[in-house]
Amino acid sequence: MKTKYMTKTQGEAVNISQFPNFHKSGSITGMKRLYYGVNALLVRCGSYIYNVTSAPEIYNSAH
């Protein structure tokens, strides 16, 4: 599963905490299949993975 990365500082700048998230130890495949959809855009920031599908510019700016 493709997940991009963002530093905590970058995450705070784009207010990433407003998006749905789950802990990094969770199953990316399971979350996509059950909740977010297979085309969800996910970004890891710190210990959490955020679903930023509603704001693709955040996904595009991540590494």
GROMACS .gro file of C-alpha atoms in nm:
model
   63
    1MET     CA    1   0.000   0.000   0.000
    2LYS     CA    2   0.129   0.342  -0.094
    3THR     CA    3   0.148   0.587   0.195
    4LYS     CA    4   0.338   0.915   0.182
    5TYR     CA    5   0.520   1.073   0.478
    6MET     CA    6   0.509   1.416   0.634
    7THR     CA    7   0.698   1.560   0.932
    8LYS     CA    8   0.509   1.676   1.238
    9THR     CA    9   0.597   2.037   1.158
   10GLN     CA   10   0.456   2.005   0.806
   11GLY     CA   11   0.147   1.834   0.947
   12GLU     CA   12   0.083   2.115   1.192
   13ALA     CA   13   0.121   2.372   0.912
   14VAL     CA   14  -0.160   2.208   0.709
   15ASN     CA   15  -0.370   2.124   1.019
   16ILE     CA   16  -0.362   1.752   0.943
   17SER     CA   17  -0.525   1.666   1.278
   18GLN     CA   18  -0.866   1.759   1.134
   19PHE     CA   19  -0.867   1.448   0.911
   20PRO     CA   20  -0.972   1.094   1.009
   21ASN     CA   21  -0.678   0.889   1.134
   22PHE     CA   22  -0.562   0.561   1.283
   23HIS     CA   23  -0.245   0.450   1.460
   24LYS     CA   24   0.056   0.342   1.254
   25SER     CA   25   0.026  -0.012   1.395
   26GLY     CA   26  -0.317  -0.049   1.234
   27SER     CA   27  -0.380  -0.228   0.907
   28ILE     CA   28  -0.366   0.005   0.607
   29THR     CA   29  -0.523  -0.261   0.386
   30GLY     CA   30  -0.804  -0.321   0.635
   31MET     CA   31  -0.882   0.048   0.683
   32LYS     CA   32  -0.890   0.106   0.309
   33ARG     CA   33  -1.110  -0.197   0.248
   34LEU     CA   34  -1.355  -0.138   0.533
   35TYR     CA   35  -1.374   0.239   0.577
   36TYR     CA   36  -1.186   0.466   0.336
   37GLY     CA   37  -1.205   0.295  -0.003
   38VAL     CA   38  -0.924   0.144  -0.208
   39ASN     CA   39  -0.833   0.478  -0.369
   40ALA     CA   40  -0.791   0.665  -0.039
   41LEU     CA   41  -0.496   0.903  -0.010
   42LEU     CA   42  -0.307   0.827   0.312
   43VAL     CA   43  -0.030   1.030   0.476
   44ARG     CA   44   0.171   0.922   0.779
   45CYS     CA   45   0.258   1.201   1.019
   46GLY     CA   46   0.420   1.106   1.347
   47SER     CA   47   0.253   0.797   1.492
   48TYR     CA   48  -0.070   0.830   1.294
   49ILE     CA   49  -0.186   0.774   0.939
   50TYR     CA   50  -0.436   1.030   0.810
   51ASN     CA   51  -0.693   0.999   0.532
   52VAL     CA   52  -0.647   1.320   0.329
   53THR     CA   53  -0.862   1.218   0.032
   54SER     CA   54  -1.073   1.534   0.069
   55ALA     CA   55  -0.757   1.749   0.038
   56PRO     CA   56  -0.535   1.594  -0.233
   57GLU     CA   57  -0.298   1.892  -0.224
   58ILE     CA   58  -0.174   1.767   0.115
   59TYR     CA   59  -0.104   1.422  -0.031
   60ASN     CA   60   0.078   1.578  -0.327
   61SER     CA   61   0.300   1.790  -0.100
   62ALA     CA   62   0.405   1.492   0.116
   63HIS     CA   63   0.713   1.277   0.042
   0.00000   0.00000   0.00000
